[in-house]
Tab-separated table of C-alpha atoms in Angstrom:
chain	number	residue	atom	x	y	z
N	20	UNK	CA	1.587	38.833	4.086
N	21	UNK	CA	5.574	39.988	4.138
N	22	UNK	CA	5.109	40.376	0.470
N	23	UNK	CA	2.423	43.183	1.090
N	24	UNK	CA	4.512	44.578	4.127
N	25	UNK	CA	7.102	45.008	1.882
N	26	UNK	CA	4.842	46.716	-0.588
N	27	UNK	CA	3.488	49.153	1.816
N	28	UNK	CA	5.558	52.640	2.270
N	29	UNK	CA	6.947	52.628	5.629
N	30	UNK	CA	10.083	52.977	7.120
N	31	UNK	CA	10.146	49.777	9.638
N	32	UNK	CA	8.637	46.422	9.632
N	33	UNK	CA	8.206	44.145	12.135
N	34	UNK	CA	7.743	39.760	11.835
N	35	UNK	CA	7.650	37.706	14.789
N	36	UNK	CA	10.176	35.124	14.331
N	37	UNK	CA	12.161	33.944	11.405
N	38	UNK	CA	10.231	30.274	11.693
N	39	UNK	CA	12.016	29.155	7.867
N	40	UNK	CA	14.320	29.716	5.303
N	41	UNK	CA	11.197	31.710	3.050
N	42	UNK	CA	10.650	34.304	5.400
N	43	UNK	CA	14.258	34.685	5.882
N	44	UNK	CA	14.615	35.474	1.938
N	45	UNK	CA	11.396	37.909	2.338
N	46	UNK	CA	13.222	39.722	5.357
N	47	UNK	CA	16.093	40.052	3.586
N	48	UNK	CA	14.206	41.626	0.394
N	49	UNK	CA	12.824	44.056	2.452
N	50	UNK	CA	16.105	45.031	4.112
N	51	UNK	CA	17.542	45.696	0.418
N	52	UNK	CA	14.433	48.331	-0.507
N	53	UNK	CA	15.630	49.861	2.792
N	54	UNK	CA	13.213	49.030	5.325
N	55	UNK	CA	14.350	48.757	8.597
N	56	UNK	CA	13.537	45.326	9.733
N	57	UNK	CA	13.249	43.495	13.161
N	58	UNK	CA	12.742	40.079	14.138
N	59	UNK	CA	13.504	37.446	16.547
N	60	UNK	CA	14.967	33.622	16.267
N	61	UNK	CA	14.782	31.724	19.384
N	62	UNK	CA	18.553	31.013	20.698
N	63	UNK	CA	20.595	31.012	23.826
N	64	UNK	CA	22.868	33.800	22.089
N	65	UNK	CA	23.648	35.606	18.999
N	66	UNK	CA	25.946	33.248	17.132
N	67	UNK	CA	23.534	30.382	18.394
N	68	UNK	CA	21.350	32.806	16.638
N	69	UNK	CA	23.559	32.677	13.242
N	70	UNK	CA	24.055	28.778	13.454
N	71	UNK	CA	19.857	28.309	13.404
N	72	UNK	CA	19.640	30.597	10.146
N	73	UNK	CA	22.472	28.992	8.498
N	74	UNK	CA	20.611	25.557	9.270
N	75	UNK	CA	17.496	26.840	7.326
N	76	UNK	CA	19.543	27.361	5.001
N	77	UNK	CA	18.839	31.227	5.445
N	78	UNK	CA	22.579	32.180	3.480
N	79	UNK	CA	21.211	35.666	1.296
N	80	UNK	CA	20.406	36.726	4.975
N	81	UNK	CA	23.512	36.162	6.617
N	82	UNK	CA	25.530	37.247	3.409
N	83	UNK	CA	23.456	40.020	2.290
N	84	UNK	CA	25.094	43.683	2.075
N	85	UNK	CA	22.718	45.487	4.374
N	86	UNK	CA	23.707	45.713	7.753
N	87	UNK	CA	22.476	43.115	10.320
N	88	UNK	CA	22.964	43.453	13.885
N	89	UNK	CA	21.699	40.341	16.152
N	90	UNK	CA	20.893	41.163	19.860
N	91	UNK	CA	20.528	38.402	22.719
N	92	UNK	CA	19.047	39.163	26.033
N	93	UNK	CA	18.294	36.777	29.045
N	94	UNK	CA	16.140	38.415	32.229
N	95	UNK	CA	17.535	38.482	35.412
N	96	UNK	CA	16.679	39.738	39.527
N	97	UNK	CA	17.877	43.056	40.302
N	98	UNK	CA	19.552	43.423	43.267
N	99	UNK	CA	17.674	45.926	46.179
N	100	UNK	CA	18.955	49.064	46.335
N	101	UNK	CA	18.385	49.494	50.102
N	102	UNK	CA	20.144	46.451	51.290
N	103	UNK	CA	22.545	45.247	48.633
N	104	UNK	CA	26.006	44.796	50.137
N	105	UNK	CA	29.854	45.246	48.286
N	106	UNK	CA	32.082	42.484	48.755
N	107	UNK	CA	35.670	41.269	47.406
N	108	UNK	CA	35.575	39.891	44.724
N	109	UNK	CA	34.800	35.950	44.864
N	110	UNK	CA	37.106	34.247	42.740
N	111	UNK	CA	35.960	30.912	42.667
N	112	UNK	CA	32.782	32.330	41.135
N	113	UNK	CA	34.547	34.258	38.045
N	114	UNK	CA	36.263	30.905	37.912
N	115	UNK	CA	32.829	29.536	37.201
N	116	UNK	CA	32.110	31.703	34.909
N	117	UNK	CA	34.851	31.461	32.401
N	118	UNK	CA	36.505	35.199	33.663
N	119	UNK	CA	39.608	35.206	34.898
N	120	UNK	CA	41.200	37.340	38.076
N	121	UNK	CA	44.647	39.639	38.520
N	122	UNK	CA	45.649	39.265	42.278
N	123	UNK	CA	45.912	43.272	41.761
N	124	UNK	CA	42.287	44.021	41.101
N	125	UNK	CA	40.853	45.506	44.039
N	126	UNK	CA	37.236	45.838	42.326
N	127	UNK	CA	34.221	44.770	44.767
N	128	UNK	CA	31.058	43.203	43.749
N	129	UNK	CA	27.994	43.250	45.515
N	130	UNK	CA	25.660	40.881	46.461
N	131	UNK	CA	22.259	40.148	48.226
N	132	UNK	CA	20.905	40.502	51.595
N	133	UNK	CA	17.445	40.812	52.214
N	134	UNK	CA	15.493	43.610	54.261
N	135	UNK	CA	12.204	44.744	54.586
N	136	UNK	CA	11.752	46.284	51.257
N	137	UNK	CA	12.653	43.254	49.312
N	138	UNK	CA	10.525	41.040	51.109
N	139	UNK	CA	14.000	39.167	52.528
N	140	UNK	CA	14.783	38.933	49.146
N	141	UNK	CA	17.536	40.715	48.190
N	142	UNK	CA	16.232	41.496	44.742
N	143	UNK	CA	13.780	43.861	43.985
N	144	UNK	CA	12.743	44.161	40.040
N	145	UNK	CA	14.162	42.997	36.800
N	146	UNK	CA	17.426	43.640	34.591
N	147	UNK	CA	18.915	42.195	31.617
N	148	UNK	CA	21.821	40.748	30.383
N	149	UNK	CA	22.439	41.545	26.598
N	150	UNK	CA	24.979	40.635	23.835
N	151	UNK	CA	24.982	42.478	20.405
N	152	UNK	CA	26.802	41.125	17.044
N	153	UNK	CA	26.854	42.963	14.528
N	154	UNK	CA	27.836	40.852	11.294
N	155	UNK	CA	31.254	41.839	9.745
N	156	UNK	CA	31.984	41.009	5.881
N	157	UNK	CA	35.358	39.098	8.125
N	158	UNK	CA	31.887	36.941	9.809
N	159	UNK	CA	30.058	36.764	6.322
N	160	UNK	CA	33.437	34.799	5.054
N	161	UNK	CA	33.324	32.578	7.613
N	162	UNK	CA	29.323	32.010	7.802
N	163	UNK	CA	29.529	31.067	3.792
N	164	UNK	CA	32.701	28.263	4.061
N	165	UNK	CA	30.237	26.605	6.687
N	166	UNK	CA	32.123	27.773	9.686
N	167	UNK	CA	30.790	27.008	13.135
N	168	UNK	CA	29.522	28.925	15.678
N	169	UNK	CA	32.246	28.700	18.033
N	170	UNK	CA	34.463	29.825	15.208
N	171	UNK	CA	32.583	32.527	14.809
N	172	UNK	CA	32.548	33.758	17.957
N	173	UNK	CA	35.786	33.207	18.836
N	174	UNK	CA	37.200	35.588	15.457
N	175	UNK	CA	34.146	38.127	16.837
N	176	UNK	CA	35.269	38.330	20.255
N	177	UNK	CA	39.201	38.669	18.999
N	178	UNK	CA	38.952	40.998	16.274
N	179	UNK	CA	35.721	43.118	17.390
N	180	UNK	CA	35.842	42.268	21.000
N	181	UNK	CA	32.380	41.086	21.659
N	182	UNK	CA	30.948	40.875	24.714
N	183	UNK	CA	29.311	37.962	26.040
N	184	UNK	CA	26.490	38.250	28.482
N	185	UNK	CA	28.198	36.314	30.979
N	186	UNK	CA	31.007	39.047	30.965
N	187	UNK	CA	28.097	41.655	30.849
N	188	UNK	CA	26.944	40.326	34.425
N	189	UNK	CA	29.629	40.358	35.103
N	190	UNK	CA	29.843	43.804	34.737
N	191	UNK	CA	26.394	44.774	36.273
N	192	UNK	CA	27.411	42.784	39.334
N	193	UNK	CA	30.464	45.420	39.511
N	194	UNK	CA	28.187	48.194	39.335
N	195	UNK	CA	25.369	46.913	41.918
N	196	UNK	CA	22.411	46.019	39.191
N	197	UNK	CA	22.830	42.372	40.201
N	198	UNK	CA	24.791	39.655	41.697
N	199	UNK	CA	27.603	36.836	40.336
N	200	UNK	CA	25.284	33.965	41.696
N	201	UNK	CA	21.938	35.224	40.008
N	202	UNK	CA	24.523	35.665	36.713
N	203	UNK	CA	25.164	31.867	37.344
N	204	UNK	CA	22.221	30.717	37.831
N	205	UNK	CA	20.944	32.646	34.206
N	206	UNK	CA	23.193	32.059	31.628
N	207	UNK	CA	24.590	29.116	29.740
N	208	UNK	CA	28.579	29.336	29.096
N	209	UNK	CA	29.404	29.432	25.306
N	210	UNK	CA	32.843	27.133	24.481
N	211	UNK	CA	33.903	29.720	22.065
N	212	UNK	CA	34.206	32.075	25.379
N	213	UNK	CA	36.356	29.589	27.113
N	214	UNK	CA	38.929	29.756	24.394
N	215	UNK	CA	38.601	34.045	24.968
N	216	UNK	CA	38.789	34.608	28.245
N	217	UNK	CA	38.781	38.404	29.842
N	218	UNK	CA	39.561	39.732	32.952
N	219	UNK	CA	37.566	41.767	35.463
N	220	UNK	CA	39.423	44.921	34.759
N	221	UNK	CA	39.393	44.389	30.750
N	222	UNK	CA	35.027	43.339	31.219
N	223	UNK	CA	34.945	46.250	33.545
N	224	UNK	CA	36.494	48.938	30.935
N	225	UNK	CA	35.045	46.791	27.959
N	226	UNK	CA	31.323	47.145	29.172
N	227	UNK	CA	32.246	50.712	29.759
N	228	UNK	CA	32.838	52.007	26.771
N	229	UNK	CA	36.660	53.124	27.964
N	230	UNK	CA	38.272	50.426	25.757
C-alpha cells in the first residue's frame, strides 16, 4: 500500500503510525522522491520518539538526508477566561517541575477559580503542550554510535535549545492559557531535562521567540 502511495503523484502522504522497521524504510523512500511525509509513533516525547525508531532498528530514517522534524503534544484544561486569577509565582511548584527561580523575577502566573461560566471549574476548553525536534546532522552522529535518549536531549536542548513541554506550560501558565498544577498533573519529567535546567525568565523569552 506505501509502495503505491509512493507511486502516486502527490505532494504529501500521510501513514498512521510507524508500527515497524519496514514501513520506516518505505517512509523514508518516499521522503527522498520528495514527498512530504507525516506520521505518528506513540511516545511520551520526541526523543522518546527517536529511542522507539532506533529500537526497530529504523537507522536510514533517523540518518537519512531529508529533513525530519518530530513533534510531541500532550492535551491539557484551559484555564476560564472570566475567572482565572494572577498570582506570584509558586516556587515550590517550578521546583517540581525541574525549572528553576531568580529571587528577582517578578513574573505572575495564574491559576484557577471557578465561576459560573466554568461550571466551578476553573477551566473551560482544551490547550496543548507541544515540543518540536528537529534532527540535526550533530543528533544523526549521536543516534548512529547508539547514543541514548537522554544524551540526545541533553546536546539538543544545549546546542539548539529545545524546549520541553514542561517548560512550554510553563510558559502558557505565564500567559493565562493554563495553570502550573494542571502542567503537573500532565506531563512526565524527562532526566535529560534535569541535567538542563532553565529559568522562568530564560522559558519565558525562550517560548517567545525573543531569544
Amino acid at each position: 500500500m506505501i509502495e503505491a502511495m509512493i507511486d502516486y503523484d502527490s505532494d504529501v502522504m500521510m501513514v498512521s503510525s510507524v508500527k515497524n522497521k519496514e514501513v520506516a524504510l518505505r517512509l523514508n523512500r518516499a521522503a527522498l522522491v520528495g514527498k512530504k511525509v507525516f506520521s505518528s509513533v506513540a511516545s511520551n516525547d520526541t526523543t522518546t520518539a527517536i529511542y522507539q525508531l532506533m529500537e526497530m532498528q529504523a537507522d536510514p530514517l533517523l540518518a537519512t538526508p531529508a529533513p525530519v522534524v518530530l513533534v510531541a503534544q500532550k492535551l491539557l484544561r484551559k484555564l476560564c477566561t472570566d475567572c482565572r486569577e494572577q498570582v506570584p509565582l509558586d516556587t515550590p511548584q517550578l521546583q517540581r517541575l525541574g525549572v528553576t527561580f531568580k529571587p528577582t523575577e517578578r513574573r505572575q502566573i495564574y491559576e484557577a477559580r471557578g465561576c459560573e461560566h466554568c461550571n466551578h471549574l476553573g477551566y473551560s476548553g482544551m490547550t496543548a503542550l507541544h515540543e518540536v525536534f528537529e534532527i540535526s546532522e550533530a543528533d544523526r552522529q549521536v543516534i548512529l554510535k547508539g547514543g541514548t535518549a537522554s544524551a540526545i536531549r541533553e546536546q539538543a536542548r544545549q546546542r539548539r535549545r529545545l524546549i520541553s513541554m514542561t517548560e512550554d506550560g510553563v510558559y502558557k501558565s505565564l500567559i493565562g492559557l493554563t495553570s502550573l498544577e494542571e502542567v503537573a498533573n500532565t506531563v512526565l519529567i524527562h532526566e535529560g531535562d534535569l541535567n538542563t535546567p532553565r529559568n522562568v525568565e530564560d522559558i519565558y523569552y525562550l517560548c517567545n521567540g525573543q531569544a
